[in-house]
């Protein structure tokens, strides 16, 4: 069983930065990809960024390109999301997720971490 635990959320002023972490535990953790998603107040959960676990290919939602950077440390089974130039629209609960195999859905999810950006 895979468990994902996010950390690093908090309250930050507009223009500031936060770094989220997602630590994975479980026997032989080796997903095809991992991703970050977020759910803003009153909205659906949406995709933020993803990274392939082996090759490190990355993808970003348009509104975070150039501001957010996703990365991973395979040895630590940990994924990160560096968020810079935050604005009020980035306020949301951020979730990490793992896609076990190529073409499968994101089937493992963390509990979420709150990011609040004050303007």
mmCIF file of N, CA and C in Angstrom:
data_model
loop_
_atom_site.group_PDB
_atom_site.id
_atom_site.type_symbol
_atom_site.label_atom_id
_atom_site.label_comp_id
_atom_site.label_asym_id
_atom_site.label_seq_id
_atom_site.Cartn_x
_atom_site.Cartn_y
_atom_site.Cartn_z
ATOM 1 N N UNK A 1 0.835 -1.172 0.000
ATOM 2 C CA UNK A 1 0.000 0.000 0.000
ATOM 3 C C UNK A 1 0.883 1.239 0.000
ATOM 4 N N UNK A 2 0.578 2.195 -0.877
ATOM 5 C CA UNK A 2 1.344 3.426 -0.985
ATOM 6 C C UNK A 2 0.654 4.514 -0.175
ATOM 7 N N UNK A 3 1.440 5.239 0.583
ATOM 8 C CA UNK A 3 0.927 6.396 1.313
ATOM 9 C C UNK A 3 1.686 7.637 0.886
ATOM 10 N N UNK A 4 0.952 8.711 0.663
ATOM 11 C CA UNK A 4 1.534 9.989 0.270
ATOM 12 C C UNK A 4 1.207 11.019 1.336
ATOM 13 N N UNK A 5 2.213 11.754 1.756
ATOM 14 C CA UNK A 5 2.017 12.757 2.801
ATOM 15 C C UNK A 5 2.603 14.081 2.327
ATOM 16 N N UNK A 6 1.737 15.092 2.213
ATOM 17 C CA UNK A 6 2.183 16.420 1.809
ATOM 18 C C UNK A 6 2.585 17.244 3.031
ATOM 19 N N UNK A 7 3.459 18.190 2.808
ATOM 20 C CA UNK A 7 3.840 19.147 3.843
ATOM 21 C C UNK A 7 4.320 20.417 3.174
ATOM 22 N N UNK A 8 4.435 21.472 3.967
ATOM 23 C CA UNK A 8 4.995 22.710 3.451
ATOM 24 C C UNK A 8 4.001 23.807 3.164
ATOM 25 N N UNK A 9 2.720 23.518 3.320
ATOM 26 C CA UNK A 9 1.725 24.553 3.082
ATOM 27 C C UNK A 9 1.749 25.600 4.183
ATOM 28 N N UNK A 10 0.989 26.666 3.976
ATOM 29 C CA UNK A 10 0.920 27.716 4.979
ATOM 30 C C UNK A 10 0.363 28.999 4.427
ATOM 31 N N UNK A 11 0.549 30.065 5.193
ATOM 32 C CA UNK A 11 0.077 31.390 4.807
ATOM 33 C C UNK A 11 1.263 32.214 4.326
ATOM 34 N N UNK A 12 1.105 32.844 3.176
ATOM 35 C CA UNK A 12 2.181 33.639 2.602
ATOM 36 C C UNK A 12 1.581 34.866 1.936
ATOM 37 N N UNK A 13 2.328 35.937 1.911
ATOM 38 C CA UNK A 13 1.871 37.146 1.235
ATOM 39 C C UNK A 13 2.034 37.015 -0.265
ATOM 40 N N UNK A 14 1.203 37.741 -0.980
ATOM 41 C CA UNK A 14 1.308 37.752 -2.438
ATOM 42 C C UNK A 14 2.727 38.150 -2.843
ATOM 43 N N UNK A 15 3.247 37.429 -3.826
ATOM 44 C CA UNK A 15 4.611 37.640 -4.281
ATOM 45 C C UNK A 15 5.623 36.757 -3.590
ATOM 46 N N UNK A 16 5.190 36.071 -2.543
ATOM 47 C CA UNK A 16 6.089 35.213 -1.787
ATOM 48 C C UNK A 16 6.222 33.828 -2.383
ATOM 49 N N UNK A 17 6.929 32.969 -1.653
ATOM 50 C CA UNK A 17 7.235 31.619 -2.129
ATOM 51 C C UNK A 17 6.939 30.583 -1.055
ATOM 52 N N UNK A 18 6.626 29.391 -1.508
ATOM 53 C CA UNK A 18 6.486 28.223 -0.643
ATOM 54 C C UNK A 18 7.028 27.017 -1.387
ATOM 55 N N UNK A 19 7.474 26.031 -0.628
ATOM 56 C CA UNK A 19 7.916 24.776 -1.213
ATOM 57 C C UNK A 19 7.132 23.649 -0.572
ATOM 58 N N UNK A 20 6.382 22.941 -1.391
ATOM 59 C CA UNK A 20 5.625 21.786 -0.925
ATOM 60 C C UNK A 20 6.438 20.516 -1.130
ATOM 61 N N UNK A 21 6.260 19.578 -0.220
ATOM 62 C CA UNK A 21 6.883 18.274 -0.338
ATOM 63 C C UNK A 21 5.818 17.194 -0.287
ATOM 64 N N UNK A 22 6.092 16.092 -0.948
ATOM 65 C CA UNK A 22 5.207 14.933 -0.919
ATOM 66 C C UNK A 22 6.087 13.707 -0.714
ATOM 67 N N UNK A 23 5.994 13.133 0.460
ATOM 68 C CA UNK A 23 6.785 11.959 0.793
ATOM 69 C C UNK A 23 5.966 10.700 0.583
ATOM 70 N N UNK A 24 6.531 9.762 -0.124
ATOM 71 C CA UNK A 24 5.835 8.511 -0.411
ATOM 72 C C UNK A 24 6.443 7.373 0.381
ATOM 73 N N UNK A 25 5.596 6.525 0.871
ATOM 74 C CA UNK A 25 6.064 5.337 1.567
ATOM 75 C C UNK A 25 5.317 4.134 1.028
ATOM 76 N N UNK A 26 5.948 2.996 1.110
ATOM 77 C CA UNK A 26 5.337 1.796 0.594
ATOM 78 C C UNK A 26 6.391 0.942 -0.069
ATOM 79 N N UNK A 27 6.124 -0.331 -0.094
ATOM 80 C CA UNK A 27 7.121 -1.248 -0.628
ATOM 81 C C UNK A 27 7.342 -0.992 -2.115
ATOM 82 N N UNK A 28 8.545 -0.945 -2.536
ATOM 83 C CA UNK A 28 8.955 -0.784 -3.938
ATOM 84 C C UNK A 28 8.166 0.319 -4.634
ATOM 85 N N UNK A 29 8.244 1.515 -4.080
ATOM 86 C CA UNK A 29 7.541 2.633 -4.680
ATOM 87 C C UNK A 29 8.254 3.042 -5.957
ATOM 88 N N UNK A 30 7.594 2.882 -7.084
ATOM 89 C CA UNK A 30 8.173 3.252 -8.372
ATOM 90 C C UNK A 30 7.044 3.556 -9.343
ATOM 91 N N UNK A 31 6.394 4.696 -9.180
ATOM 92 C CA UNK A 31 5.272 5.009 -10.056
ATOM 93 C C UNK A 31 5.737 5.418 -11.438
ATOM 94 N N UNK A 32 4.819 5.475 -12.367
ATOM 95 C CA UNK A 32 5.122 5.999 -13.699
ATOM 96 C C UNK A 32 5.296 7.515 -13.616
ATOM 97 N N UNK A 33 4.425 8.159 -12.866
ATOM 98 C CA UNK A 33 4.484 9.614 -12.740
ATOM 99 C C UNK A 33 3.845 10.039 -11.433
ATOM 100 N N UNK A 34 4.145 11.253 -11.035
ATOM 101 C CA UNK A 34 3.478 11.867 -9.898
ATOM 102 C C UNK A 34 3.056 13.270 -10.277
ATOM 103 N N UNK A 35 2.067 13.756 -9.564
ATOM 104 C CA UNK A 35 1.561 15.075 -9.909
ATOM 105 C C UNK A 35 1.061 15.838 -8.710
ATOM 106 N N UNK A 36 0.906 17.133 -8.940
ATOM 107 C CA UNK A 36 0.293 18.035 -7.963
ATOM 108 C C UNK A 36 -1.036 18.527 -8.533
ATOM 109 N N UNK A 37 -2.027 18.547 -7.685
ATOM 110 C CA UNK A 37 -3.338 19.064 -8.033
ATOM 111 C C UNK A 37 -3.748 20.049 -6.947
ATOM 112 N N UNK A 38 -4.752 20.855 -7.226
ATOM 113 C CA UNK A 38 -5.224 21.785 -6.202
ATOM 114 C C UNK A 38 -6.724 21.979 -6.321
ATOM 115 N N UNK A 39 -7.330 22.280 -5.194
ATOM 116 C CA UNK A 39 -8.752 22.578 -5.146
ATOM 117 C C UNK A 39 -8.920 23.924 -4.460
ATOM 118 N N UNK A 40 -9.304 24.919 -5.244
ATOM 119 C CA UNK A 40 -9.573 26.250 -4.701
ATOM 120 C C UNK A 40 -10.957 26.257 -4.055
ATOM 121 N N UNK A 41 -11.215 27.178 -3.157
ATOM 122 C CA UNK A 41 -12.514 27.243 -2.486
ATOM 123 C C UNK A 41 -13.662 27.318 -3.480
ATOM 124 N N UNK A 42 -14.604 26.398 -3.360
ATOM 125 C CA UNK A 42 -15.776 26.399 -4.211
ATOM 126 C C UNK A 42 -15.553 25.922 -5.628
ATOM 127 N N UNK A 43 -14.372 25.342 -5.907
ATOM 128 C CA UNK A 43 -14.067 24.909 -7.266
ATOM 129 C C UNK A 43 -13.688 23.446 -7.298
ATOM 130 N N UNK A 44 -13.629 22.908 -8.505
ATOM 131 C CA UNK A 44 -13.217 21.534 -8.687
ATOM 132 C C UNK A 44 -11.698 21.405 -8.534
ATOM 133 N N UNK A 45 -11.269 20.195 -8.251
ATOM 134 C CA UNK A 45 -9.832 19.943 -8.194
ATOM 135 C C UNK A 45 -9.251 19.997 -9.607
ATOM 136 N N UNK A 46 -8.125 20.668 -9.765
ATOM 137 C CA UNK A 46 -7.516 20.827 -11.080
ATOM 138 C C UNK A 46 -6.041 20.436 -11.058
ATOM 139 N N UNK A 47 -5.547 20.138 -12.216
ATOM 140 C CA UNK A 47 -4.152 19.749 -12.404
ATOM 141 C C UNK A 47 -3.242 20.964 -12.266
ATOM 142 N N UNK A 48 -2.100 20.774 -11.618
ATOM 143 C CA UNK A 48 -1.108 21.835 -11.496
ATOM 144 C C UNK A 48 0.165 21.481 -12.263
ATOM 145 N N UNK A 49 0.731 20.321 -11.959
ATOM 146 C CA UNK A 49 1.991 19.928 -12.578
ATOM 147 C C UNK A 49 2.194 18.439 -12.388
ATOM 148 N N UNK A 50 3.017 17.855 -13.263
ATOM 149 C CA UNK A 50 3.346 16.445 -13.124
ATOM 150 C C UNK A 50 4.780 16.206 -13.550
ATOM 151 N N UNK A 51 5.307 15.059 -13.121
ATOM 152 C CA UNK A 51 6.679 14.696 -13.441
ATOM 153 C C UNK A 51 6.760 13.199 -13.584
ATOM 154 N N UNK A 52 7.460 12.743 -14.612
ATOM 155 C CA UNK A 52 7.663 11.309 -14.755
ATOM 156 C C UNK A 52 8.731 10.872 -13.771
ATOM 157 N N UNK A 53 8.539 9.704 -13.200
ATOM 158 C CA UNK A 53 9.425 9.297 -12.111
ATOM 159 C C UNK A 53 10.803 8.864 -12.627
ATOM 160 N N UNK A 54 10.864 8.310 -13.815
ATOM 161 C CA UNK A 54 12.143 7.826 -14.322
ATOM 162 C C UNK A 54 12.910 8.906 -15.079
ATOM 163 N N UNK A 55 12.288 9.506 -16.060
ATOM 164 C CA UNK A 55 12.991 10.459 -16.908
ATOM 165 C C UNK A 55 12.908 11.893 -16.462
ATOM 166 N N UNK A 56 11.974 12.194 -15.592
ATOM 167 C CA UNK A 56 11.873 13.555 -15.094
ATOM 168 C C UNK A 56 11.174 14.531 -16.012
ATOM 169 N N UNK A 57 10.472 14.049 -17.019
ATOM 170 C CA UNK A 57 9.720 14.965 -17.881
ATOM 171 C C UNK A 57 8.646 15.672 -17.066
ATOM 172 N N UNK A 58 8.494 16.964 -17.327
ATOM 173 C CA UNK A 58 7.558 17.758 -16.536
ATOM 174 C C UNK A 58 6.491 18.408 -17.400
ATOM 175 N N UNK A 59 5.340 18.648 -16.789
ATOM 176 C CA UNK A 59 4.226 19.323 -17.446
ATOM 177 C C UNK A 59 3.593 20.265 -16.434
ATOM 178 N N UNK A 60 3.128 21.418 -16.949
ATOM 179 C CA UNK A 60 2.554 22.428 -16.065
ATOM 180 C C UNK A 60 1.239 22.967 -16.631
ATOM 181 N N UNK A 61 0.356 23.293 -15.732
ATOM 182 C CA UNK A 61 -0.841 24.050 -16.114
ATOM 183 C C UNK A 61 -0.389 25.450 -16.491
ATOM 184 N N UNK A 62 -1.064 26.043 -17.458
ATOM 185 C CA UNK A 62 -0.580 27.306 -18.035
ATOM 186 C C UNK A 62 -0.385 28.411 -16.995
ATOM 187 N N UNK A 63 -1.278 28.518 -16.032
ATOM 188 C CA UNK A 63 -1.203 29.651 -15.111
ATOM 189 C C UNK A 63 -0.022 29.580 -14.147
ATOM 190 N N UNK A 64 0.625 28.415 -14.050
ATOM 191 C CA UNK A 64 1.755 28.295 -13.123
ATOM 192 C C UNK A 64 3.089 28.205 -13.841
ATOM 193 N N UNK A 65 3.066 28.126 -15.162
ATOM 194 C CA UNK A 65 4.316 28.040 -15.920
ATOM 195 C C UNK A 65 5.183 29.261 -15.635
ATOM 196 N N UNK A 66 6.454 29.021 -15.391
ATOM 197 C CA UNK A 66 7.375 30.103 -15.100
ATOM 198 C C UNK A 66 7.388 30.523 -13.647
ATOM 199 N N UNK A 67 6.410 30.049 -12.867
ATOM 200 C CA UNK A 67 6.372 30.391 -11.435
ATOM 201 C C UNK A 67 6.583 29.172 -10.541
ATOM 202 N N UNK A 68 6.064 28.031 -10.965
ATOM 203 C CA UNK A 68 6.164 26.802 -10.173
ATOM 204 C C UNK A 68 7.174 25.856 -10.825
ATOM 205 N N UNK A 69 7.872 25.099 -10.008
ATOM 206 C CA UNK A 69 8.799 24.093 -10.494
ATOM 207 C C UNK A 69 8.570 22.790 -9.744
ATOM 208 N N UNK A 70 8.307 21.732 -10.500
ATOM 209 C CA UNK A 70 8.126 20.411 -9.900
ATOM 210 C C UNK A 70 9.431 19.641 -10.031
ATOM 211 N N UNK A 71 9.750 18.874 -9.006
ATOM 212 C CA UNK A 71 10.976 18.071 -9.037
ATOM 213 C C UNK A 71 10.774 16.853 -8.163
ATOM 214 N N UNK A 72 11.705 15.930 -8.261
ATOM 215 C CA UNK A 72 11.611 14.747 -7.408
ATOM 216 C C UNK A 72 13.001 14.264 -7.036
ATOM 217 N N UNK A 73 13.044 13.574 -5.900
ATOM 218 C CA UNK A 73 14.265 12.928 -5.419
ATOM 219 C C UNK A 73 13.923 11.452 -5.291
ATOM 220 N N UNK A 74 14.339 10.674 -6.299
ATOM 221 C CA UNK A 74 13.974 9.254 -6.312
ATOM 222 C C UNK A 74 14.511 8.514 -5.101
ATOM 223 N N UNK A 75 15.696 8.867 -4.664
ATOM 224 C CA UNK A 75 16.306 8.159 -3.532
ATOM 225 C C UNK A 75 15.501 8.367 -2.252
ATOM 226 N N UNK A 76 14.848 9.534 -2.150
ATOM 227 C CA UNK A 76 14.065 9.842 -0.957
ATOM 228 C C UNK A 76 12.582 9.572 -1.153
ATOM 229 N N UNK A 77 12.208 9.108 -2.362
ATOM 230 C CA UNK A 77 10.784 8.909 -2.672
ATOM 231 C C UNK A 77 9.977 10.161 -2.347
ATOM 232 N N UNK A 78 10.497 11.289 -2.756
ATOM 233 C CA UNK A 78 9.865 12.561 -2.417
ATOM 234 C C UNK A 78 9.755 13.441 -3.652
ATOM 235 N N UNK A 79 8.620 14.097 -3.757
ATOM 236 C CA UNK A 79 8.369 15.035 -4.843
ATOM 237 C C UNK A 79 8.199 16.428 -4.227
ATOM 238 N N UNK A 80 8.562 17.443 -4.994
ATOM 239 C CA UNK A 80 8.507 18.810 -4.493
ATOM 240 C C UNK A 80 7.750 19.702 -5.476
ATOM 241 N N UNK A 81 7.246 20.790 -4.945
ATOM 242 C CA UNK A 81 6.676 21.838 -5.785
ATOM 243 C C UNK A 81 7.148 23.173 -5.228
ATOM 244 N N UNK A 82 8.087 23.778 -5.938
ATOM 245 C CA UNK A 82 8.555 25.104 -5.569
ATOM 246 C C UNK A 82 7.617 26.119 -6.203
ATOM 247 N N UNK A 83 7.001 26.950 -5.381
ATOM 248 C CA UNK A 83 6.024 27.920 -5.859
ATOM 249 C C UNK A 83 6.531 29.326 -5.581
ATOM 250 N N UNK A 84 6.752 30.072 -6.643
ATOM 251 C CA UNK A 84 7.246 31.448 -6.534
ATOM 252 C C UNK A 84 6.202 32.417 -7.070
ATOM 253 N N UNK A 85 6.356 33.675 -6.704
ATOM 254 C CA UNK A 85 5.451 34.749 -7.166
ATOM 255 C C UNK A 85 4.004 34.342 -6.978
ATOM 256 N N UNK A 86 3.709 33.883 -5.779
ATOM 257 C CA UNK A 86 2.352 33.432 -5.494
ATOM 258 C C UNK A 86 1.368 34.598 -5.515
ATOM 259 N N UNK A 87 0.153 34.302 -5.937
ATOM 260 C CA UNK A 87 -0.907 35.295 -5.915
ATOM 261 C C UNK A 87 -2.168 34.685 -5.305
ATOM 262 N N UNK A 88 -3.163 35.514 -5.097
ATOM 263 C CA UNK A 88 -4.368 35.075 -4.389
ATOM 264 C C UNK A 88 -5.051 33.911 -5.096
ATOM 265 N N UNK A 89 -4.931 33.862 -6.418
ATOM 266 C CA UNK A 89 -5.568 32.777 -7.186
ATOM 267 C C UNK A 89 -4.909 31.422 -6.946
ATOM 268 N N UNK A 90 -3.757 31.423 -6.300
ATOM 269 C CA UNK A 90 -3.092 30.159 -5.981
ATOM 270 C C UNK A 90 -3.579 29.582 -4.659
ATOM 271 N N UNK A 91 -4.419 30.311 -3.940
ATOM 272 C CA UNK A 91 -4.969 29.804 -2.691
ATOM 273 C C UNK A 91 -5.803 28.560 -2.952
ATOM 274 N N UNK A 92 -5.447 27.471 -2.282
ATOM 275 C CA UNK A 92 -6.117 26.195 -2.516
ATOM 276 C C UNK A 92 -5.553 25.153 -1.563
ATOM 277 N N UNK A 93 -6.229 24.016 -1.530
ATOM 278 C CA UNK A 93 -5.640 22.835 -0.911
ATOM 279 C C UNK A 93 -4.876 22.107 -2.014
ATOM 280 N N UNK A 94 -3.635 21.817 -1.763
ATOM 281 C CA UNK A 94 -2.771 21.165 -2.748
ATOM 282 C C UNK A 94 -2.621 19.687 -2.392
ATOM 283 N N UNK A 95 -2.802 18.849 -3.396
ATOM 284 C CA UNK A 95 -2.722 17.408 -3.226
ATOM 285 C C UNK A 95 -1.631 16.838 -4.119
ATOM 286 N N UNK A 96 -0.918 15.863 -3.614
ATOM 287 C CA UNK A 96 -0.028 15.112 -4.487
ATOM 288 C C UNK A 96 -0.687 13.771 -4.798
ATOM 289 N N UNK A 97 -0.304 13.232 -5.933
ATOM 290 C CA UNK A 97 -0.900 11.984 -6.392
ATOM 291 C C UNK A 97 0.118 11.193 -7.182
ATOM 292 N N UNK A 98 -0.080 9.892 -7.222
ATOM 293 C CA UNK A 98 0.811 9.008 -7.957
ATOM 294 C C UNK A 98 0.039 8.214 -9.001
ATOM 295 N N UNK A 99 0.631 8.123 -10.191
ATOM 296 C CA UNK A 99 0.084 7.319 -11.281
ATOM 297 C C UNK A 99 0.927 6.050 -11.343
ATOM 298 N N UNK A 100 0.403 4.927 -10.946
ATOM 299 C CA UNK A 100 1.227 3.721 -10.810
ATOM 300 C C UNK A 100 1.846 3.239 -12.117
ATOM 301 N N UNK A 101 1.055 3.242 -13.186
ATOM 302 C CA UNK A 101 1.535 2.740 -14.479
ATOM 303 C C UNK A 101 1.107 3.721 -15.561
ATOM 304 N N UNK A 102 1.837 3.714 -16.660
ATOM 305 C CA UNK A 102 1.517 4.604 -17.765
ATOM 306 C C UNK A 102 0.107 4.320 -18.251
ATOM 307 N N UNK A 103 -0.698 5.350 -18.331
ATOM 308 C CA UNK A 103 -2.057 5.198 -18.805
ATOM 309 C C UNK A 103 -3.065 4.885 -17.724
ATOM 310 N N UNK A 104 -2.605 4.584 -16.542
ATOM 311 C CA UNK A 104 -3.529 4.370 -15.434
ATOM 312 C C UNK A 104 -3.894 5.719 -14.839
ATOM 313 N N UNK A 105 -4.863 5.737 -14.019
ATOM 314 C CA UNK A 105 -5.251 6.997 -13.400
ATOM 315 C C UNK A 105 -4.369 7.267 -12.185
ATOM 316 N N UNK A 106 -4.462 8.491 -11.692
ATOM 317 C CA UNK A 106 -3.811 8.803 -10.433
ATOM 318 C C UNK A 106 -4.610 8.101 -9.332
ATOM 319 N N UNK A 107 -4.072 7.037 -8.814
ATOM 320 C CA UNK A 107 -4.849 6.214 -7.904
ATOM 321 C C UNK A 107 -4.416 6.311 -6.449
ATOM 322 N N UNK A 108 -3.314 6.996 -6.211
ATOM 323 C CA UNK A 108 -2.881 7.230 -4.834
ATOM 324 C C UNK A 108 -2.857 8.739 -4.596
ATOM 325 N N UNK A 109 -3.460 9.149 -3.473
ATOM 326 C CA UNK A 109 -3.586 10.572 -3.174
ATOM 327 C C UNK A 109 -3.161 10.857 -1.739
ATOM 328 N N UNK A 110 -2.574 12.022 -1.553
ATOM 329 C CA UNK A 110 -2.294 12.489 -0.208
ATOM 330 C C UNK A 110 -3.513 13.158 0.391
ATOM 331 N N UNK A 111 -3.364 13.610 1.624
ATOM 332 C CA UNK A 111 -4.489 14.201 2.346
ATOM 333 C C UNK A 111 -4.645 15.690 2.045
ATOM 334 N N UNK A 112 -3.634 16.289 1.430
ATOM 335 C CA UNK A 112 -3.714 17.694 1.068
ATOM 336 C C UNK A 112 -3.046 18.605 2.078
ATOM 337 N N UNK A 113 -2.565 19.740 1.579
ATOM 338 C CA UNK A 113 -1.979 20.759 2.440
ATOM 339 C C UNK A 113 -2.491 22.123 1.977
ATOM 340 N N UNK A 114 -2.880 22.954 2.925
ATOM 341 C CA UNK A 114 -3.497 24.232 2.607
ATOM 342 C C UNK A 114 -2.441 25.275 2.281
ATOM 343 N N UNK A 115 -2.647 25.971 1.185
ATOM 344 C CA UNK A 115 -1.830 27.128 0.814
ATOM 345 C C UNK A 115 -2.760 28.334 0.743
ATOM 346 N N UNK A 116 -2.448 29.351 1.521
ATOM 347 C CA UNK A 116 -3.253 30.565 1.529
ATOM 348 C C UNK A 116 -2.357 31.752 1.206
ATOM 349 N N UNK A 117 -2.722 32.491 0.168
ATOM 350 C CA UNK A 117 -1.955 33.657 -0.251
ATOM 351 C C UNK A 117 -2.767 34.898 0.064
ATOM 352 N N UNK A 118 -2.221 35.750 0.887
ATOM 353 C CA UNK A 118 -2.920 36.983 1.259
ATOM 354 C C UNK A 118 -2.486 38.111 0.337
ATOM 355 N N UNK A 119 -3.457 38.901 -0.070
ATOM 356 C CA UNK A 119 -3.161 40.000 -1.002
ATOM 357 C C UNK A 119 -3.064 41.330 -0.269
#
